[in-house]
Rosetta silent file (secondary structure, phi, psi, omega in degrees, C-alpha in Angstrom):
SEQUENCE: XXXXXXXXXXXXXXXXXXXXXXXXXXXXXXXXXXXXXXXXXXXXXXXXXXXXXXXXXXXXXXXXXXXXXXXXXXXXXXXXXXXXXXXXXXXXXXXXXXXXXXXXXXXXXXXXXXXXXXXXXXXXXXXXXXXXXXXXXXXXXXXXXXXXXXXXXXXXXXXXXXXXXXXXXXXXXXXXXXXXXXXXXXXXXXXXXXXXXXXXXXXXXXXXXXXXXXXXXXXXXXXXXXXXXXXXXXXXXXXXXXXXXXXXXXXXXXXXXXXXXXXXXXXXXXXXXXXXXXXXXXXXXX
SCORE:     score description
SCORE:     0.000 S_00000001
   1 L     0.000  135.813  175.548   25.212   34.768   -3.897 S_00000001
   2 L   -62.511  150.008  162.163   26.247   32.309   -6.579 S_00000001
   3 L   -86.708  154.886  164.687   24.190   29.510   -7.197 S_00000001
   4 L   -48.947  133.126  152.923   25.222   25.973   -6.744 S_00000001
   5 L   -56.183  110.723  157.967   26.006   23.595   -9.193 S_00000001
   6 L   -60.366   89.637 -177.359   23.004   20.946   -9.803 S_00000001
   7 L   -71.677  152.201  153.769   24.998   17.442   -9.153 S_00000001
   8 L  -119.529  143.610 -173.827   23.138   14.193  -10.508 S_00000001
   9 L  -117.677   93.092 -175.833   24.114   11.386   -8.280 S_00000001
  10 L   -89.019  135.531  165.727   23.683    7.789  -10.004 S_00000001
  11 L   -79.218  145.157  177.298   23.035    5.067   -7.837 S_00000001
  12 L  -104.536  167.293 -172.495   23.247    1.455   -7.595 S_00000001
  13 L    82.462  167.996  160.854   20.522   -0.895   -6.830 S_00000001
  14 L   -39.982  110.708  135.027   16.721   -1.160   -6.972 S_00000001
  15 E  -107.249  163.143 -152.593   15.310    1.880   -5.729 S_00000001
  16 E  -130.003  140.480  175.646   12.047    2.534   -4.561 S_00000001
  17 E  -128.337  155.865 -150.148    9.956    5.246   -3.389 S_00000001
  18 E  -126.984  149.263  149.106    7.245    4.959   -0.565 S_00000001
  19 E  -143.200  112.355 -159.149    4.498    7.789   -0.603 S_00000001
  20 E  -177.472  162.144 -154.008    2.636    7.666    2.420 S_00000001
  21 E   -96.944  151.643  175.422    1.879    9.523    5.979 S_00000001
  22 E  -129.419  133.475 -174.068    4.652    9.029    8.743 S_00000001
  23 L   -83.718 -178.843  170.626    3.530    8.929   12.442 S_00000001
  24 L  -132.792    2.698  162.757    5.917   10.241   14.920 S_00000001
  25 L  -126.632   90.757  179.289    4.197    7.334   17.573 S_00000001
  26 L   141.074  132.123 -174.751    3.277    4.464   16.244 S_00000001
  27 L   -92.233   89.696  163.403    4.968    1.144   13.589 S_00000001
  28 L  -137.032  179.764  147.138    2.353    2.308   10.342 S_00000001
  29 H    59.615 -133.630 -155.459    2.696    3.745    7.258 S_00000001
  30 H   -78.684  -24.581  179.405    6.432    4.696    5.964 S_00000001
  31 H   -59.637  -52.953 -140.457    7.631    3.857    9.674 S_00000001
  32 H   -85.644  -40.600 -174.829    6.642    0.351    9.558 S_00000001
  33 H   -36.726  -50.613 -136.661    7.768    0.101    5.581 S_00000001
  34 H   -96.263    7.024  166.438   11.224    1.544    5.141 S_00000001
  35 H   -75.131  -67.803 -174.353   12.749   -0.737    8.197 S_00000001
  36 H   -39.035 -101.499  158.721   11.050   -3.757    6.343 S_00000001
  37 L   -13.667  -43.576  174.222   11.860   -2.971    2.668 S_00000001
  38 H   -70.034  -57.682  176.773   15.678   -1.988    3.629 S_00000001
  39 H   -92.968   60.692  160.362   16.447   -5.008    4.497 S_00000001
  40 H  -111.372   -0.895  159.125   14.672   -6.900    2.238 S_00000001
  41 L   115.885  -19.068  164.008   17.757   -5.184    0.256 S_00000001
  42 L   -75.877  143.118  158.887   16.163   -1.496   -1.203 S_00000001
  43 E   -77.336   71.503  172.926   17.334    1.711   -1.596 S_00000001
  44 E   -60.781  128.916 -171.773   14.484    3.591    0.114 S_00000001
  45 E  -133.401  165.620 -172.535   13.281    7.083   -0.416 S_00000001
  46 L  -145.383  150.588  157.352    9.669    8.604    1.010 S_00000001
  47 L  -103.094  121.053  178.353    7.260   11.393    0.191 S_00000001
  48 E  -106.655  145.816 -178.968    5.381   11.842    3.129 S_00000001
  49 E  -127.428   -7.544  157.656    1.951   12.953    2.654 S_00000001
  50 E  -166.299  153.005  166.510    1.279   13.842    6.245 S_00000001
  51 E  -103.675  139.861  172.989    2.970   14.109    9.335 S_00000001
  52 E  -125.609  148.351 -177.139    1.115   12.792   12.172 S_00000001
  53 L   -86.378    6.167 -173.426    1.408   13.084   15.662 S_00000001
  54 L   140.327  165.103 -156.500    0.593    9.292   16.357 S_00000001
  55 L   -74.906  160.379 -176.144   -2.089    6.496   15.039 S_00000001
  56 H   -40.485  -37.456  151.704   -4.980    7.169   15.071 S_00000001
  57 H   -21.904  -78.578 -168.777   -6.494    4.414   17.468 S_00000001
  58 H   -30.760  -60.147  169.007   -5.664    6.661   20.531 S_00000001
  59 L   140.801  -35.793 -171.056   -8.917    8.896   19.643 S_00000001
  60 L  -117.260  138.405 -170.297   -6.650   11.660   19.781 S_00000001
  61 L   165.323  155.982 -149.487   -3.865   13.281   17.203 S_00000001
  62 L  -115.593  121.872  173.197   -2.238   16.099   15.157 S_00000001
  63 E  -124.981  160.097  125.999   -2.172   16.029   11.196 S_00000001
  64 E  -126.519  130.121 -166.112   -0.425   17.997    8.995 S_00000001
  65 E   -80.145  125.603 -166.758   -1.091   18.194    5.547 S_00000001
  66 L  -105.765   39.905  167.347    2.416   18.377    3.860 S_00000001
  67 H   -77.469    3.019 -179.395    0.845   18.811   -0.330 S_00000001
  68 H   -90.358  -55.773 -162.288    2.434   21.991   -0.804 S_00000001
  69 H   -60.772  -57.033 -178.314    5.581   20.650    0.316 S_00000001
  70 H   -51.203  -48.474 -156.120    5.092   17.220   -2.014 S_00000001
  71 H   -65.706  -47.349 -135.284    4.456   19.347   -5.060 S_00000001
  72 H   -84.751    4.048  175.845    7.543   21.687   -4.727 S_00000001
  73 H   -78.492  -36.968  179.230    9.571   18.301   -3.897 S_00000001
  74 H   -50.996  -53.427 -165.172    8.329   16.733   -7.252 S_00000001
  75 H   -50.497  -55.585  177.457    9.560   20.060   -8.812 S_00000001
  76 H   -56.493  -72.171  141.967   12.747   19.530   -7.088 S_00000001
  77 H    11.566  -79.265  162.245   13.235   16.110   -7.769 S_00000001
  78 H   -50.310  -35.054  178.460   12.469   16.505  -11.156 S_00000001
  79 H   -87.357  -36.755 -173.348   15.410   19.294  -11.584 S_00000001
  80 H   -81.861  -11.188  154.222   17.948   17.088   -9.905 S_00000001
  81 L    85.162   42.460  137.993   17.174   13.940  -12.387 S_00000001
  82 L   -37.576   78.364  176.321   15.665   11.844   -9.479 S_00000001
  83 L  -119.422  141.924  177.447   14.391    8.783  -10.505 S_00000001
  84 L   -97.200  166.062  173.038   13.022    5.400   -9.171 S_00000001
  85 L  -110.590    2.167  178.138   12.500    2.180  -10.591 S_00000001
  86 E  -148.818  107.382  159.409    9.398    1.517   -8.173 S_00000001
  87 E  -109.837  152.445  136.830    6.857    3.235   -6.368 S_00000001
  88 E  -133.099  176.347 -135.372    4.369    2.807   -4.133 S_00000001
  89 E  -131.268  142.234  162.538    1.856    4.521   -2.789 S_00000001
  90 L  -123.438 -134.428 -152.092   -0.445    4.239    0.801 S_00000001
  91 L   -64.023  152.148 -178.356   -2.566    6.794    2.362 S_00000001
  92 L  -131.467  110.765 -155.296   -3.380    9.846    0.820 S_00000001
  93 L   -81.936   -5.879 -167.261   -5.069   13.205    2.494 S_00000001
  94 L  -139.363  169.460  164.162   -6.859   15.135    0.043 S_00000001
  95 H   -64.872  -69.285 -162.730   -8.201   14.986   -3.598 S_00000001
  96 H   -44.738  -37.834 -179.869   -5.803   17.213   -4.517 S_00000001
  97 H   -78.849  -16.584 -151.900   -2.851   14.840   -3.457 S_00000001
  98 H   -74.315  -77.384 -169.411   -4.916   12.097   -4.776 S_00000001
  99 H   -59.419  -73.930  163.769   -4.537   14.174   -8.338 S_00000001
 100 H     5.776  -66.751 -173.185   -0.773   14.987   -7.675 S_00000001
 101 H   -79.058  -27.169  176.416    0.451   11.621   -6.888 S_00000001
 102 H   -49.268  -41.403  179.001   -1.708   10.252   -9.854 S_00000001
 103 H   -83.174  -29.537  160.046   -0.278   12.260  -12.330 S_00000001
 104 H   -59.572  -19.577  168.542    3.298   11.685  -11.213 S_00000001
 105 H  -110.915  110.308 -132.646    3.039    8.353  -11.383 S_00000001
 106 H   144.381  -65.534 -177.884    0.974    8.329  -14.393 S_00000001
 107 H   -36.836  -58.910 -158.354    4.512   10.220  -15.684 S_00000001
 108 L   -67.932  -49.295  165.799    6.293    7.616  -14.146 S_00000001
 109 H   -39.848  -60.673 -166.938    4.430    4.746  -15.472 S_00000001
 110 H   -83.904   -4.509  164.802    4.761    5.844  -19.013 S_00000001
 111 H   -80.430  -23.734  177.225    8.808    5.829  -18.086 S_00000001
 112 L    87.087   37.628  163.333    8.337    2.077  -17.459 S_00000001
 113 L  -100.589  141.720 -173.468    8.652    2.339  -13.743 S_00000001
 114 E   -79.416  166.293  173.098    6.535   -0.007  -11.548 S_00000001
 115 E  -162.534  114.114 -174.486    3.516    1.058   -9.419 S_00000001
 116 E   -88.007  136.125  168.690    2.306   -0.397   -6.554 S_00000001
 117 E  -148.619  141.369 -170.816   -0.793    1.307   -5.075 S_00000001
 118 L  -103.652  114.091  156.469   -2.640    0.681   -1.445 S_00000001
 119 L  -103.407   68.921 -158.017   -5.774    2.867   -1.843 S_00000001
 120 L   -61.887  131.881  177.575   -6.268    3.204    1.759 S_00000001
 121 L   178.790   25.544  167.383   -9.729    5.206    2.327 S_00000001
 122 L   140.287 -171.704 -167.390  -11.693    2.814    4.952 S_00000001
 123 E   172.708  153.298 -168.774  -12.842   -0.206    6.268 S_00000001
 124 L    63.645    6.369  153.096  -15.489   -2.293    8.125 S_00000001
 125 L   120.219   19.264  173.138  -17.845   -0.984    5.377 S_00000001
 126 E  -104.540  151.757  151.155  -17.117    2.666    5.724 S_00000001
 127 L   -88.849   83.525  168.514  -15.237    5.594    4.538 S_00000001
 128 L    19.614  117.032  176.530  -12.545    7.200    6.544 S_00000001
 129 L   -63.283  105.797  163.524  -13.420   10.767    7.956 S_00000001
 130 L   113.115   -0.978  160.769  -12.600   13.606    5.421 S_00000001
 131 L  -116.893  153.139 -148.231  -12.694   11.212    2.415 S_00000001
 132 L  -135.589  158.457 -171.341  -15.538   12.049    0.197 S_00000001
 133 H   -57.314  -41.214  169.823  -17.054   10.154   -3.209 S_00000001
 134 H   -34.554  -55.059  161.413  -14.867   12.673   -4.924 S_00000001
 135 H   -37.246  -70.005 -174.755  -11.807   11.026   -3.248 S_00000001
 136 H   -50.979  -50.191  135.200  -12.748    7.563   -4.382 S_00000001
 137 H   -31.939  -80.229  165.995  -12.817    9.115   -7.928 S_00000001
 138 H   -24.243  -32.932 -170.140   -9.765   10.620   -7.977 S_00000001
 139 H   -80.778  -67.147 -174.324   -8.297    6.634   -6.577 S_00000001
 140 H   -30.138  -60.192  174.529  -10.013    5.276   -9.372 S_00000001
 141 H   -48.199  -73.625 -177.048   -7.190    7.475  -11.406 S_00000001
 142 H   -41.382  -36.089 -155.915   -4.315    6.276   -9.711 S_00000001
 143 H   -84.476   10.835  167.151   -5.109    3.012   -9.328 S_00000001
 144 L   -80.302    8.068  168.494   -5.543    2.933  -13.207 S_00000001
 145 L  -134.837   62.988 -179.084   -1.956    3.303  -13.760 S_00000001
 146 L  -121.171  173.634  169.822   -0.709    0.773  -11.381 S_00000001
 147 L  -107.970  -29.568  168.895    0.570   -2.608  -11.913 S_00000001
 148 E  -151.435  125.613  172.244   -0.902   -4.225   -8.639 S_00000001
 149 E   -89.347  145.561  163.466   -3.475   -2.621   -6.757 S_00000001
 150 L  -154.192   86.438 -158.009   -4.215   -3.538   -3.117 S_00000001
 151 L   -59.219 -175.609  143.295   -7.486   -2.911   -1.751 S_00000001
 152 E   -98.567 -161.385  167.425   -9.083   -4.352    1.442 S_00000001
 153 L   -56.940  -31.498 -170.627  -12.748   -5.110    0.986 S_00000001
 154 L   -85.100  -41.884 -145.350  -13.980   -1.896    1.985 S_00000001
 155 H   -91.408  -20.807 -151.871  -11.879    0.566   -0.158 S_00000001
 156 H   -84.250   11.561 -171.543  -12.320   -2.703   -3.258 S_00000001
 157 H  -110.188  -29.463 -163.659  -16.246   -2.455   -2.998 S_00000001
 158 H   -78.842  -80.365  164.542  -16.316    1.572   -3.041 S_00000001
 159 H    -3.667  -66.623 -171.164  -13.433    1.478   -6.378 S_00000001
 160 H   -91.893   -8.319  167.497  -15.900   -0.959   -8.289 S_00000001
 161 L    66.401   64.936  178.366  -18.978    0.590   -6.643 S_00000001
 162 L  -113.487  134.496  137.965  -20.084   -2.909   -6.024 S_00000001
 163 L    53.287   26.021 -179.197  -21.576   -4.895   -3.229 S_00000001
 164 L   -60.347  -29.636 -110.475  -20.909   -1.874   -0.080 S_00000001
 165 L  -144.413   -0.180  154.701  -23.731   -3.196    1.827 S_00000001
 166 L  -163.469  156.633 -129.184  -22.558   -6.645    2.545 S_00000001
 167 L   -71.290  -40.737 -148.543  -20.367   -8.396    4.572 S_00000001
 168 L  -177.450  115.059  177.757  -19.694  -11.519    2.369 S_00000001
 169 L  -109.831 -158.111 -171.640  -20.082  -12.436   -1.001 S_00000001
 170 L  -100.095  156.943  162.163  -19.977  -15.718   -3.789 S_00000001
 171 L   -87.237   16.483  160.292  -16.872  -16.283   -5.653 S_00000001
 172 L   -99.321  -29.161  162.059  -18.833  -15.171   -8.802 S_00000001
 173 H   -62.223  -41.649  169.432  -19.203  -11.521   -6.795 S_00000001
 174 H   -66.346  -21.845 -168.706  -15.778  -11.353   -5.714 S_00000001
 175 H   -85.947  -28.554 -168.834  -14.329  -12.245   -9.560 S_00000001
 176 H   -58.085  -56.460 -178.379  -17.334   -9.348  -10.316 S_00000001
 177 H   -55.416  -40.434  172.983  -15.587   -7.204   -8.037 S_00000001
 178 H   -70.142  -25.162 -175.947  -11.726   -7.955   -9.325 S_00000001
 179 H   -76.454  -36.093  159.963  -13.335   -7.293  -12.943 S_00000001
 180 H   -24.833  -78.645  164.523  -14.614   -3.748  -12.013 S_00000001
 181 H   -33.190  -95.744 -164.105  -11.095   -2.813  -10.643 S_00000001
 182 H   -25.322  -48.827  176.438   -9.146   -4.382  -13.620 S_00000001
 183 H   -44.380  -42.011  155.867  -11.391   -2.007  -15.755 S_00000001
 184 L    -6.625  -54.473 -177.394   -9.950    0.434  -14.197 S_00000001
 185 L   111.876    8.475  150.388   -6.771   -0.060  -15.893 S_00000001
 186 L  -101.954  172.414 -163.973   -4.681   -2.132  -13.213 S_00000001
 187 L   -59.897 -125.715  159.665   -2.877   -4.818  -13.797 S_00000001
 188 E   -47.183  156.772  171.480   -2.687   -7.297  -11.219 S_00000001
 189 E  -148.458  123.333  150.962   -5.462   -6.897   -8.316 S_00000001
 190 E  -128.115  140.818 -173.363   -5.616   -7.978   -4.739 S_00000001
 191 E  -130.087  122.944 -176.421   -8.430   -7.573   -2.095 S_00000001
 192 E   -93.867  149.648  173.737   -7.489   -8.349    1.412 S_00000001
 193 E    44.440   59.531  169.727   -9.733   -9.649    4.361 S_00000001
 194 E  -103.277  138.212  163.479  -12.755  -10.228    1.653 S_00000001
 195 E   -97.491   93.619 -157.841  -14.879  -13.269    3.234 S_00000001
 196 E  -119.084  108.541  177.721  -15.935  -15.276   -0.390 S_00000001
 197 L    51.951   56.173  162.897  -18.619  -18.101    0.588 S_00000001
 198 L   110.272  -33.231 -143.606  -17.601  -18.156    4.248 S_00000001
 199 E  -137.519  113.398  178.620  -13.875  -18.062    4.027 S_00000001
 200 E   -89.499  166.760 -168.002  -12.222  -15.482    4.917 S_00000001
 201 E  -176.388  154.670  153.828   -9.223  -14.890    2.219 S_00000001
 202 E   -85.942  122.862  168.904   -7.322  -12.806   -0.454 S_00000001
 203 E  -101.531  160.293  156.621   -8.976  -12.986   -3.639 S_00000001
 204 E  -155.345 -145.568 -173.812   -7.177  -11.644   -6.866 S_00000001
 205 E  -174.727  102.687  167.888   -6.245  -11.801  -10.572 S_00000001
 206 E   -62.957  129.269 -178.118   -2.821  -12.386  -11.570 S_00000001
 207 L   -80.512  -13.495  177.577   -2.108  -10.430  -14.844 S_00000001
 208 L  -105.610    0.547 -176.804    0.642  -12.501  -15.629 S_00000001
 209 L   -97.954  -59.569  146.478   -0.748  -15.592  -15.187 S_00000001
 210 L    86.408   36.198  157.276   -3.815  -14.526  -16.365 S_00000001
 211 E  -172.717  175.790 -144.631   -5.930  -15.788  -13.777 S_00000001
 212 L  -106.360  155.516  179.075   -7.977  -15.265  -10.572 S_00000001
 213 L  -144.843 -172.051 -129.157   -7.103  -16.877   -7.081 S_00000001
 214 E  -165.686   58.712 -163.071   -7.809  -17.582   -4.167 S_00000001
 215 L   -96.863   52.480 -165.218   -5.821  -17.676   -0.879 S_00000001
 216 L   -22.402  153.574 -179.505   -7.655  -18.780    2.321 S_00000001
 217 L  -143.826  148.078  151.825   -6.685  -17.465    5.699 S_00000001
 218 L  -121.110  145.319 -168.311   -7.986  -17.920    9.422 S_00000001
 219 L   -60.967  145.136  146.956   -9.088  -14.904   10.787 S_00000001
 220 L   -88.692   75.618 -167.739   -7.259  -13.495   14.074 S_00000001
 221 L   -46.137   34.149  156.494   -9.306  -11.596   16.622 S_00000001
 222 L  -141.705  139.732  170.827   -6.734   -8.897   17.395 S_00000001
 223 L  -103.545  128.496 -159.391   -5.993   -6.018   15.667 S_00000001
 224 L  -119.940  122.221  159.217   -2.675   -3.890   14.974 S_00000001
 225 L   -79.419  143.693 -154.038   -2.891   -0.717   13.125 S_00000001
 226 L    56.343   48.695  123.272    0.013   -1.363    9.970 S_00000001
 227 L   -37.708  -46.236 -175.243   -0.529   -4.702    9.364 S_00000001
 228 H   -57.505  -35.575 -172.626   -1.999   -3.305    5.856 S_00000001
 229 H   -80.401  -35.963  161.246    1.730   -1.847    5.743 S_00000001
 230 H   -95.571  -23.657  162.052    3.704   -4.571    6.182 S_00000001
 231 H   -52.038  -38.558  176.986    1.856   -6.887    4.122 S_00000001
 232 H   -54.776  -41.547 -164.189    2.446   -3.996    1.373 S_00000001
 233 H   -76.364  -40.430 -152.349    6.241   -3.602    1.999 S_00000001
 234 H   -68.514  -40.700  174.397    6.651   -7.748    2.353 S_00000001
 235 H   -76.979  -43.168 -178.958    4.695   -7.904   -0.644 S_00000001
 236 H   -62.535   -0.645  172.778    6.360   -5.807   -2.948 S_00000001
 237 L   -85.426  -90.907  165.542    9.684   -6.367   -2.004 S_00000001
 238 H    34.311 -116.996  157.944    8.920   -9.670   -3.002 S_00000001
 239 H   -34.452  -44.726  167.482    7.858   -9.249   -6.417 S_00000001
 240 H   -54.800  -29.119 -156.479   10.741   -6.466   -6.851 S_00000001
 241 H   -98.007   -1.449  162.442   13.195   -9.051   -5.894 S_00000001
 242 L   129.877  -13.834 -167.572   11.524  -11.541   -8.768 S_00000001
 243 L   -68.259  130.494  142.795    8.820  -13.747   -6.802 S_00000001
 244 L   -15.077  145.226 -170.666    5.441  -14.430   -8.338 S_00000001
 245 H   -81.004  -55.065 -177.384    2.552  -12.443   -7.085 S_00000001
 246 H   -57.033  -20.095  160.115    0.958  -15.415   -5.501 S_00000001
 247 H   -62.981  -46.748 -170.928    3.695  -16.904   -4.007 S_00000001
 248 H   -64.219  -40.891 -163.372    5.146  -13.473   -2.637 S_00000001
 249 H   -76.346  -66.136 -156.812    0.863  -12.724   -1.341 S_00000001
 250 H   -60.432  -30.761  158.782    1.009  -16.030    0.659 S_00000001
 251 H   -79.460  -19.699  164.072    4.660  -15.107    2.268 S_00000001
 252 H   -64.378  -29.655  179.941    3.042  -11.827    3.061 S_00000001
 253 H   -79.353  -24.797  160.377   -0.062  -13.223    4.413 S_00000001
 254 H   -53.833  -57.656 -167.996    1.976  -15.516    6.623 S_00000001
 255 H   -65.543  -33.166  169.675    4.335  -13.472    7.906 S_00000001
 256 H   -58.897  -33.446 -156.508    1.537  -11.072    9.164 S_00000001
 257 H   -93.951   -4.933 -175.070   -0.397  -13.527   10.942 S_00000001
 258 H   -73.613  -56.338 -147.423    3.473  -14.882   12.839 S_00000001
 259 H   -77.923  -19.583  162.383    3.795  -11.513   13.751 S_00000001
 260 H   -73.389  -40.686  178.251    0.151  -10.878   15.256 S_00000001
 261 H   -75.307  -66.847 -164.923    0.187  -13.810   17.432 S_00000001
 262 H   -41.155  -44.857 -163.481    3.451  -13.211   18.878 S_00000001
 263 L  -101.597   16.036  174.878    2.143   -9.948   19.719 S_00000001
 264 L   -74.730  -15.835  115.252   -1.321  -10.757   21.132 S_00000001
 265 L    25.836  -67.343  179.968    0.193  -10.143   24.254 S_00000001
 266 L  -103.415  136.535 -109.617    1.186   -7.110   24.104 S_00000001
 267 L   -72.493  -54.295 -162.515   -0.307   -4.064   26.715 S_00000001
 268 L   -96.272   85.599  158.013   -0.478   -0.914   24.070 S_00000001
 269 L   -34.404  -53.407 -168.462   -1.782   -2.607   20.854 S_00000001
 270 L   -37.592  -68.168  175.912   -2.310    1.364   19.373 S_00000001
 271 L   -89.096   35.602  145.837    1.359    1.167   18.358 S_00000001
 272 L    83.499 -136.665 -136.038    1.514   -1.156   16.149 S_00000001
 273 L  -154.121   93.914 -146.098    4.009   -4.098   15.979 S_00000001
 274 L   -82.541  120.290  176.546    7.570   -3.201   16.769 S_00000001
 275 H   -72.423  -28.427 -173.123    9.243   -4.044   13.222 S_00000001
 276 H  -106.092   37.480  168.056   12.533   -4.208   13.960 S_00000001
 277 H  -106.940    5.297 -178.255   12.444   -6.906   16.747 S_00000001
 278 L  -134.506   15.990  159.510   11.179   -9.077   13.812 S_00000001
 279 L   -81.749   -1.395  166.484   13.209   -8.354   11.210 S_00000001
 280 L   -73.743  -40.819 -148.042   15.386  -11.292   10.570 S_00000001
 281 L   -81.300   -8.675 -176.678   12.192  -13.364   11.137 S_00000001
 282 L  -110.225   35.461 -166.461   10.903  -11.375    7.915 S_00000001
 283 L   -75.795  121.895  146.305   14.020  -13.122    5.791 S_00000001
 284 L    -1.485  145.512 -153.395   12.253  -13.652    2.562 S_00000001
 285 L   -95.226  174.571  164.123   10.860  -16.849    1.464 S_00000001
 286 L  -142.524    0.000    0.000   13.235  -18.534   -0.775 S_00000001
């Protein structure tokens, strides 16, 4: 059989690539994103890094690790002269994809493409089951070619190997913590639901600004698995579409906390926050 002709297809617009696990129950991950992010106006494309059979919350559920499948996609990709002008990246299941996605955007990076990275691996002062100090290493790579990193508290204390063992620090431990990270080699840095003297808030360190902040919040006593996910898409569409990072983190931080109280309510928390009954309500700040 003849082979095919290899078309390149040029495109118009921003596009963006999501790398991140997709449920088949449940608004997380690339589900909750790529609703969010299209109409915020992107050309969305995904890598899935696992298929799941629904989140996790239930107690019960079906992974499959798809890294064979990402490499021979890169591969593909790569022959068909696929390129983005943005990626970013959320959960990840192994070292090995860890190393994978690092070095592709590492590639990518050195193309002058942006990279956003979530370096989802725990929370409440813990580490996720099946990720190992090895893991955390490996994150440490990626998030050293990123442009805005965006830990929670948990994953940003393991990264700078700082402060695991308590709950709440000073705002001279939290800028300790954003300096760790920056060494790294990103850019920008934000750490979500850190509690600095009391208050809970996102601290960071704009890179372009070229200084550390501060964004207060009050806490909400209900929880939604992908919250982490739409604050990720809302912010980074954001900044893709030209917004400041702190302006763009405070319409992200906002918009999350509209959409958890409207939804304290409702009977099956476990799946998450149905995004597209709120997506006009997620029009962009102006």
């Amino acid at each position: 059989m003849k082979a095919k002709k290899i078309v390149h297809v040029k495109e118009e617009g921003a596009k963006v690539l999501l790398i991140g696990d997709m449920a088949g129950y449940g608004k997380i991950s690339l589900g909750a994103m790529i609703p969010i992010m299209s109409h915020m106006g992107f050309n969305l494309y995904n890598l899935p890094t696992a298929l799941v059979s629904n989140t996790l919350d239930y107690g019960l559920f079906e992974i499959l690790d798809t890294t064979e499948y990402m490499k021979n996609t890169l591969k593909v990709w790569d022959k068909l002269g696929f390129t983005f002008d943005a990626i970013c990246t959320g959960l990840i299941v192994s070292e090995e994809q860890v190393k994978v996605v690092a070095d592709y955007c590492r590639n990518q990076r050195n193309d002058g493409k942006r990279i956003f990275v979530d370096p989802i691996m725990g929370d409440d002062g813990v580490l996720y089951n099946g990720v190992s100090d090895s893991t955390v290493g490996y994150m440490r790579q990626l998030c050293s070619v990123a442009d805005i990193i965006m830990p929670n508290y948990t994953e940003a204390t393991f990264l700078a190997d700082k402060y695991r063992d308590i709950e709440e620090v000073t705002g001279e431990q939290a800028e300790e913590i954003v300096d760790e990270l920056r060494k790294l080699g990103a850019k920008s840095v934000i750490v979500t639901s850190i509690v600095v003297d009391g208050q809970s808030c996102v601290y960071g360190y704009d890179f372009d600004k070229e200084q550390y902040f501060s964004i207060p919040f009050e806490y909400v006593p209900v929880q939604f698995p992908g919250t982490g996910d739409i604050f990720s898409a809302l912010l980074v569409g954001s900044i893709l579409n030209g917004h400041e990072l702190q302006p763009a983190t405070s319409f992200a931080m906002n918009t999350v906390r509209k959409l958890i109280l409207q939804n304290t309510e409702n009977v099956d928390k476990y799946k998450g926050i149905p995004i597209e009954k709120y997506l006009e309500e997620m029009t962009e700040f102006k």
